[in-house]
Coordinates of C-alpha atoms in Angstrom, one line a residue:
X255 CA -1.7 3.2 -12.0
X256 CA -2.7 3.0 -8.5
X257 CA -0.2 1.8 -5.4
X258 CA -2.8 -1.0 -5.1
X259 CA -2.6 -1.6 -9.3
X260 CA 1.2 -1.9 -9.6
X261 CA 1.6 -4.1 -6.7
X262 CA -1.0 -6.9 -8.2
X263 CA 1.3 -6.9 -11.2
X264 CA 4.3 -7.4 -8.7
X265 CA 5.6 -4.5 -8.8
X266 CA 6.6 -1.6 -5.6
X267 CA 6.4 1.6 -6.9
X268 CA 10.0 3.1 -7.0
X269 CA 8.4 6.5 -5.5
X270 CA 6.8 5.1 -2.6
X271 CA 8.4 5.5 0.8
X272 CA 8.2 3.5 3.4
X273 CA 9.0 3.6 7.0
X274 CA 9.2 0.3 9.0
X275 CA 8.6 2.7 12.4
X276 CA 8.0 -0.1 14.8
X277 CA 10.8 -2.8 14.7
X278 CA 13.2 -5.5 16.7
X279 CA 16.8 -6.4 15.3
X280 CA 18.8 -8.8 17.0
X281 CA 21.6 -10.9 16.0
X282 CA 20.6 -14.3 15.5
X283 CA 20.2 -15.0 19.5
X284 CA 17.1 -16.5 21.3
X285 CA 14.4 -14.0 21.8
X286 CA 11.2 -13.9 23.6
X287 CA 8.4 -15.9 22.9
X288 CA 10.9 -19.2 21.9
X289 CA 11.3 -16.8 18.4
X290 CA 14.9 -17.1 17.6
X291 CA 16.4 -13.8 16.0
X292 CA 17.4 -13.0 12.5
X293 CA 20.6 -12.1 11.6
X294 CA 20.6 -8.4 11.0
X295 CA 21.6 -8.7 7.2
X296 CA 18.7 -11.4 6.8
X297 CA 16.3 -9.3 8.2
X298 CA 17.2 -5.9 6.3
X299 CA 17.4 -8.3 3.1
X300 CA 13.7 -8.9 3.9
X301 CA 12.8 -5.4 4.8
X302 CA 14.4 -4.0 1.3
X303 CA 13.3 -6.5 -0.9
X304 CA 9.6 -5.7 0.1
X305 CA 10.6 -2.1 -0.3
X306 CA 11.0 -0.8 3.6
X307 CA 13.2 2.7 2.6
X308 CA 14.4 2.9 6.3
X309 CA 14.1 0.6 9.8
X310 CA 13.7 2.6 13.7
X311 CA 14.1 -0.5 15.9
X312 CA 15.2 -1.3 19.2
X313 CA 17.4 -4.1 19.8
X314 CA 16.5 -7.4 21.8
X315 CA 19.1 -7.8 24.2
X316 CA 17.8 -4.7 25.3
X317 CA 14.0 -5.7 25.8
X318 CA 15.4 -9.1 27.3
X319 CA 17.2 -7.4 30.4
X320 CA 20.1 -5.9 29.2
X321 CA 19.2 -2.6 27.9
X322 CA 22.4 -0.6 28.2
X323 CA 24.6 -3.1 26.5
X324 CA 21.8 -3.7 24.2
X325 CA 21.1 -0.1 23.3
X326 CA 24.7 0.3 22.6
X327 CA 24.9 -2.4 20.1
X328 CA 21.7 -0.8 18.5
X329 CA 23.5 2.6 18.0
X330 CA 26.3 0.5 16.6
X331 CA 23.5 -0.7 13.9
X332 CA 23.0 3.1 13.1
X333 CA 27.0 3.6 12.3
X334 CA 26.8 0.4 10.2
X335 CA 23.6 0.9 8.3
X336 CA 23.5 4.6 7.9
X337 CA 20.3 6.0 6.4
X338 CA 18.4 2.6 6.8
X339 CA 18.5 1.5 10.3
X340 CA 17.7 4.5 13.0
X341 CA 17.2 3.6 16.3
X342 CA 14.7 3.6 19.3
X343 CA 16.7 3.7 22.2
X344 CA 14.9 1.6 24.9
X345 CA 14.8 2.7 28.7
X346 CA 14.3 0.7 31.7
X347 CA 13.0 2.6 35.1
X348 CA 15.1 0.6 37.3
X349 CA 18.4 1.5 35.2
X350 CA 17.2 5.5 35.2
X351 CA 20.3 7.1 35.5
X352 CA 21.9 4.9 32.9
X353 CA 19.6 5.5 30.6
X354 CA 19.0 8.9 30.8
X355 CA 22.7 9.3 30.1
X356 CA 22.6 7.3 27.1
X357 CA 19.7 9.2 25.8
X358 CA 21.7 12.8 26.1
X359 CA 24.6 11.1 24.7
X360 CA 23.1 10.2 21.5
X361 CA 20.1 12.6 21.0
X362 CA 21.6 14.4 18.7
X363 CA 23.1 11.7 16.8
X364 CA 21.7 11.6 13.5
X365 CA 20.5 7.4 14.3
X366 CA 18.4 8.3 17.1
X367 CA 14.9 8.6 16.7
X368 CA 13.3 8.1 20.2
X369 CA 12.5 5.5 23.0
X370 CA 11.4 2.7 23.5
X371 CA 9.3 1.5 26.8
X372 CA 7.7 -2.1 27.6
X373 CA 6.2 -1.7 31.4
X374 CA 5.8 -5.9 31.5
X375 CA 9.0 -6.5 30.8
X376 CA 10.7 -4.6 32.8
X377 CA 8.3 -5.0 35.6
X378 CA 6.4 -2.2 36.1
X379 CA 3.5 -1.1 35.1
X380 CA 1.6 1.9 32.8
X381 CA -0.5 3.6 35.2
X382 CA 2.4 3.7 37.6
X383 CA 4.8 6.6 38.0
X384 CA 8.0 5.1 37.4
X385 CA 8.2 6.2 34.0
X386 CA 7.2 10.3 35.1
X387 CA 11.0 10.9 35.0
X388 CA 11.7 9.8 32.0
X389 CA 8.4 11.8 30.3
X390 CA 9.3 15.1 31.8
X391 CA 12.7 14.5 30.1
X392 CA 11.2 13.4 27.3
X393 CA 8.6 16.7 26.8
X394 CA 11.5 19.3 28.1
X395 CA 13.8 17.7 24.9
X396 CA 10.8 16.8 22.6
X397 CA 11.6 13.3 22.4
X398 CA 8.9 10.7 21.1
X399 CA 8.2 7.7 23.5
X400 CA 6.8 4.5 22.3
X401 CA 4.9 2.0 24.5
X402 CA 3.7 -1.7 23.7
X403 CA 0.4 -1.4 24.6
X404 CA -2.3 -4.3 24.8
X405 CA -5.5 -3.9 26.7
X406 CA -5.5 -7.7 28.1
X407 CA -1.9 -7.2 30.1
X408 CA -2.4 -5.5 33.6
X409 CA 0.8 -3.4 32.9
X410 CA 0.3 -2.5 29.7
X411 CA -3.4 -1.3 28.9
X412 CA -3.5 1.6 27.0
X413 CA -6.3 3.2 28.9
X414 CA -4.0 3.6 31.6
X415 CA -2.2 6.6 29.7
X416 CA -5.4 8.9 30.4
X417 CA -3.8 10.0 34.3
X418 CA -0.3 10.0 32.8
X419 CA -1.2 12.2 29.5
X420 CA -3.4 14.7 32.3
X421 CA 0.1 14.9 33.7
X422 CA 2.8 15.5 30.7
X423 CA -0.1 16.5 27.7
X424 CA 2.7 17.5 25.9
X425 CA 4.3 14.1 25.7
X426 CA 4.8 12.9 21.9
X427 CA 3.6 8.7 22.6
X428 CA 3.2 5.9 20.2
X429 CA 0.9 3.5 21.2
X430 CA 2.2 0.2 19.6
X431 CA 0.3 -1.9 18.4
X432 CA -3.0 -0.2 19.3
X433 CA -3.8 -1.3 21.9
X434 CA -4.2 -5.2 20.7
X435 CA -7.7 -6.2 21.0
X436 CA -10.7 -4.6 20.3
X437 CA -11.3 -2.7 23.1
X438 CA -7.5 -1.7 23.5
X439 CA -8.0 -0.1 20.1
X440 CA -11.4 1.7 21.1
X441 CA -9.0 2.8 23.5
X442 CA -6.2 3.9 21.6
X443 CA -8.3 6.0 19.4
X444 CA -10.1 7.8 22.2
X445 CA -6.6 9.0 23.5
X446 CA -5.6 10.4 20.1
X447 CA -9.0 12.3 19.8
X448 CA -8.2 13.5 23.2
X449 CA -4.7 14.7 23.3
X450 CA -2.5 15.8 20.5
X451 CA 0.2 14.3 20.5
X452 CA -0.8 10.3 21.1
X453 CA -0.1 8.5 17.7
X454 CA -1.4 4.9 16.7
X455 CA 1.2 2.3 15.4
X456 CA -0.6 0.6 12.6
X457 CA 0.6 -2.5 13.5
X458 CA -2.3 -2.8 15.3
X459 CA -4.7 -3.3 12.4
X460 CA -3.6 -7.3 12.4
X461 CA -5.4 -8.0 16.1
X462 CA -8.0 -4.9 16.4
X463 CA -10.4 -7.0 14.1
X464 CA -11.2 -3.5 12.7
X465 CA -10.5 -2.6 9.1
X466 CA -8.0 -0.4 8.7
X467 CA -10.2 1.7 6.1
X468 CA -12.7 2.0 8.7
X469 CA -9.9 2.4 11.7
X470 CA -8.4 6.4 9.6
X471 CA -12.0 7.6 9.9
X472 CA -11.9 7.4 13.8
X473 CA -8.4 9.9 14.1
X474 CA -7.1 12.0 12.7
X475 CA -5.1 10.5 9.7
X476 CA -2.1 12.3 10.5
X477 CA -1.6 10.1 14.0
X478 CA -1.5 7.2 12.1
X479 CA 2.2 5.7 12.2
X480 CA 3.4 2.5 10.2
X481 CA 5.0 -0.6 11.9
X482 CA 5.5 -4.5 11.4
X483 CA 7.0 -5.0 14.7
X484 CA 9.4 -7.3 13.1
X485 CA 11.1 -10.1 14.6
X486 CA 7.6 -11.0 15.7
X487 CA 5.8 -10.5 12.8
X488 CA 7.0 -11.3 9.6
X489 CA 7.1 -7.4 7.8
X490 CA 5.8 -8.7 4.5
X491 CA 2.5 -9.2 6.5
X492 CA 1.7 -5.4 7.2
X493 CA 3.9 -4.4 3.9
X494 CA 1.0 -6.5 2.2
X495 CA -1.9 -5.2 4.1
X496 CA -1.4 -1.1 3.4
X497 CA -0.1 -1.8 -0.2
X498 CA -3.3 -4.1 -1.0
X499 CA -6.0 -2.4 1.2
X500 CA -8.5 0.0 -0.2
X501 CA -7.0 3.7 1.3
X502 CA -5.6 6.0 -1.1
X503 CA -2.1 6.4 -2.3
X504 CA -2.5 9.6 -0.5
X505 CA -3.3 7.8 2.5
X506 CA -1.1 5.1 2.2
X507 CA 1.9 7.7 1.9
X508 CA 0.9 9.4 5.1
X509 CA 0.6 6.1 6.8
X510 CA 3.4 4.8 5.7
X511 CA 6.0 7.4 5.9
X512 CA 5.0 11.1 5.8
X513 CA 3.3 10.8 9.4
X514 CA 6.3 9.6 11.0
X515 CA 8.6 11.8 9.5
X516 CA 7.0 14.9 10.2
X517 CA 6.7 14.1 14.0
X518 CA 10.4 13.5 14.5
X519 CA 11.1 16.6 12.2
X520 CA 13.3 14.9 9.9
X521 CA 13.4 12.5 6.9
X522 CA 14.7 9.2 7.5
X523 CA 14.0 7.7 3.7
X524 CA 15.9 8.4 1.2
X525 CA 14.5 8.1 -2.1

């Protein structure tokens, strides 16, 4: 019985892991957009019940302007969820120093995954250089970076990465969400033809209007990375879409966990 099969009849295989790569915890609070946060049980009671294996997140005090006291409270996630909830650590060019030390202090800790970088919220920008300190650090350490990206916001467009990537083409990116339209996904998937290490967060499959059985044959199906970007999606949404679309259960493994997992160099589910 196919992936596809068992889930009609309501059922998750027990062998299938996957890897919710692309996630936002918080803690009940108020969060961008007028969405107001889970609390973290609630959402992880979500995330297992549709048969998420583990969580990397960042947390959203630290997106919202408090990123050290927010990435602390992420790590803290990591101590109380072990083996489920792994974190992105999110940096903040203005707060450089801070956040390069936080990143040394826990890059070795078995929760850390990588980082996390939003150039509108934190008021820059991609094609600027404010983030080139951060990259070098990240390429000398072989740390992932992963970027919203969304071709209609000025600071954000993923085309903007072609100068940057000429500059650190050994930097291991995520672009979230694809890009977000169309043409930010045309984008996206230039880039990872181009470079070899720029990965695509499925995620963006919900806004590209391309099907994501069409999207895998314009990459390489190894740069393909799974995400929900929950709190602002509801998971079960992507969960859905991969379990129920017409790609392979080979495919959908890769997709959904394998990819991810062999770019950090370690497992994170644990079946």
């Amino acid at each position: 019985m196919t992936i596809k099969e068992s889930v009609l009849e309501g059922k998750i295989p027990e062998d299938l892991r996957i890897l919710d790569s692309h996630a936002h915890l918080g803690e009940g609070e108020q969060g961008g957009l007028y969405i107001r946060t889970l609390p973290i049980e609630e959402s992880l009671r979500l995330s297992k019940k549709i048969g998420v294996g583990a969580i990397v997140a960042s947390h959203l005090k630290a997106l919202y302007g408090n990123c050290i006291e927010g990435n602390e409270r992420m790590m803290e996630f990591t101590r109380m969820y072990p083996g489920y909830v792994y974190a992105s650590i999110f940096y903040d060019p203005h707060y450089h120093e801070q956040c390069i030390e936080q990143i040394e202090k826990y890059k070795n800790d078995p929760g850390f995954v990588g980082i996390k970088i939003h150039p509108r919220e934190t008021g820059t920008t991609i094609a600027g250089k404010d983030y080139d300190p951060l990259y070098a650090h990240c390429v000398k350490n072989d740390l992932l970076v992963a970027c919203h990206t969304w071709q209609t916001e000025s600071a954000n467009n993923p085309a903007d990465y072609e100068p940057v990537l000429e500059r650190f083409p050994e930097l291991k990116l995520v672009l979230c969400h694809i890009g977000g339209t169309y043409q930010g996904c045309k984008d996206s998937l230039r880039l990872a033809n181009q470079y070899p290490h720029v990965y695509l967060d499925f995620n963006g499959t919900l806004y590209s209007q391309i099907w994501m059985e069409e999207l895998v044959k314009e990459a390489p199906l190894e740069r393909f990375v799974f995400g929900t970007d929950q709190t602002f999606n509801d998971p079960r949404i992507m969960v859905g879409k991969v379990l129920l679309s017409d790609l392979s259960d080979e495919q959908k493994q890769m997709i959904l966990c394998d990819n991810f997992e062999n770019i950090v160099g370690k497992k994170l589910v644990r079946i």
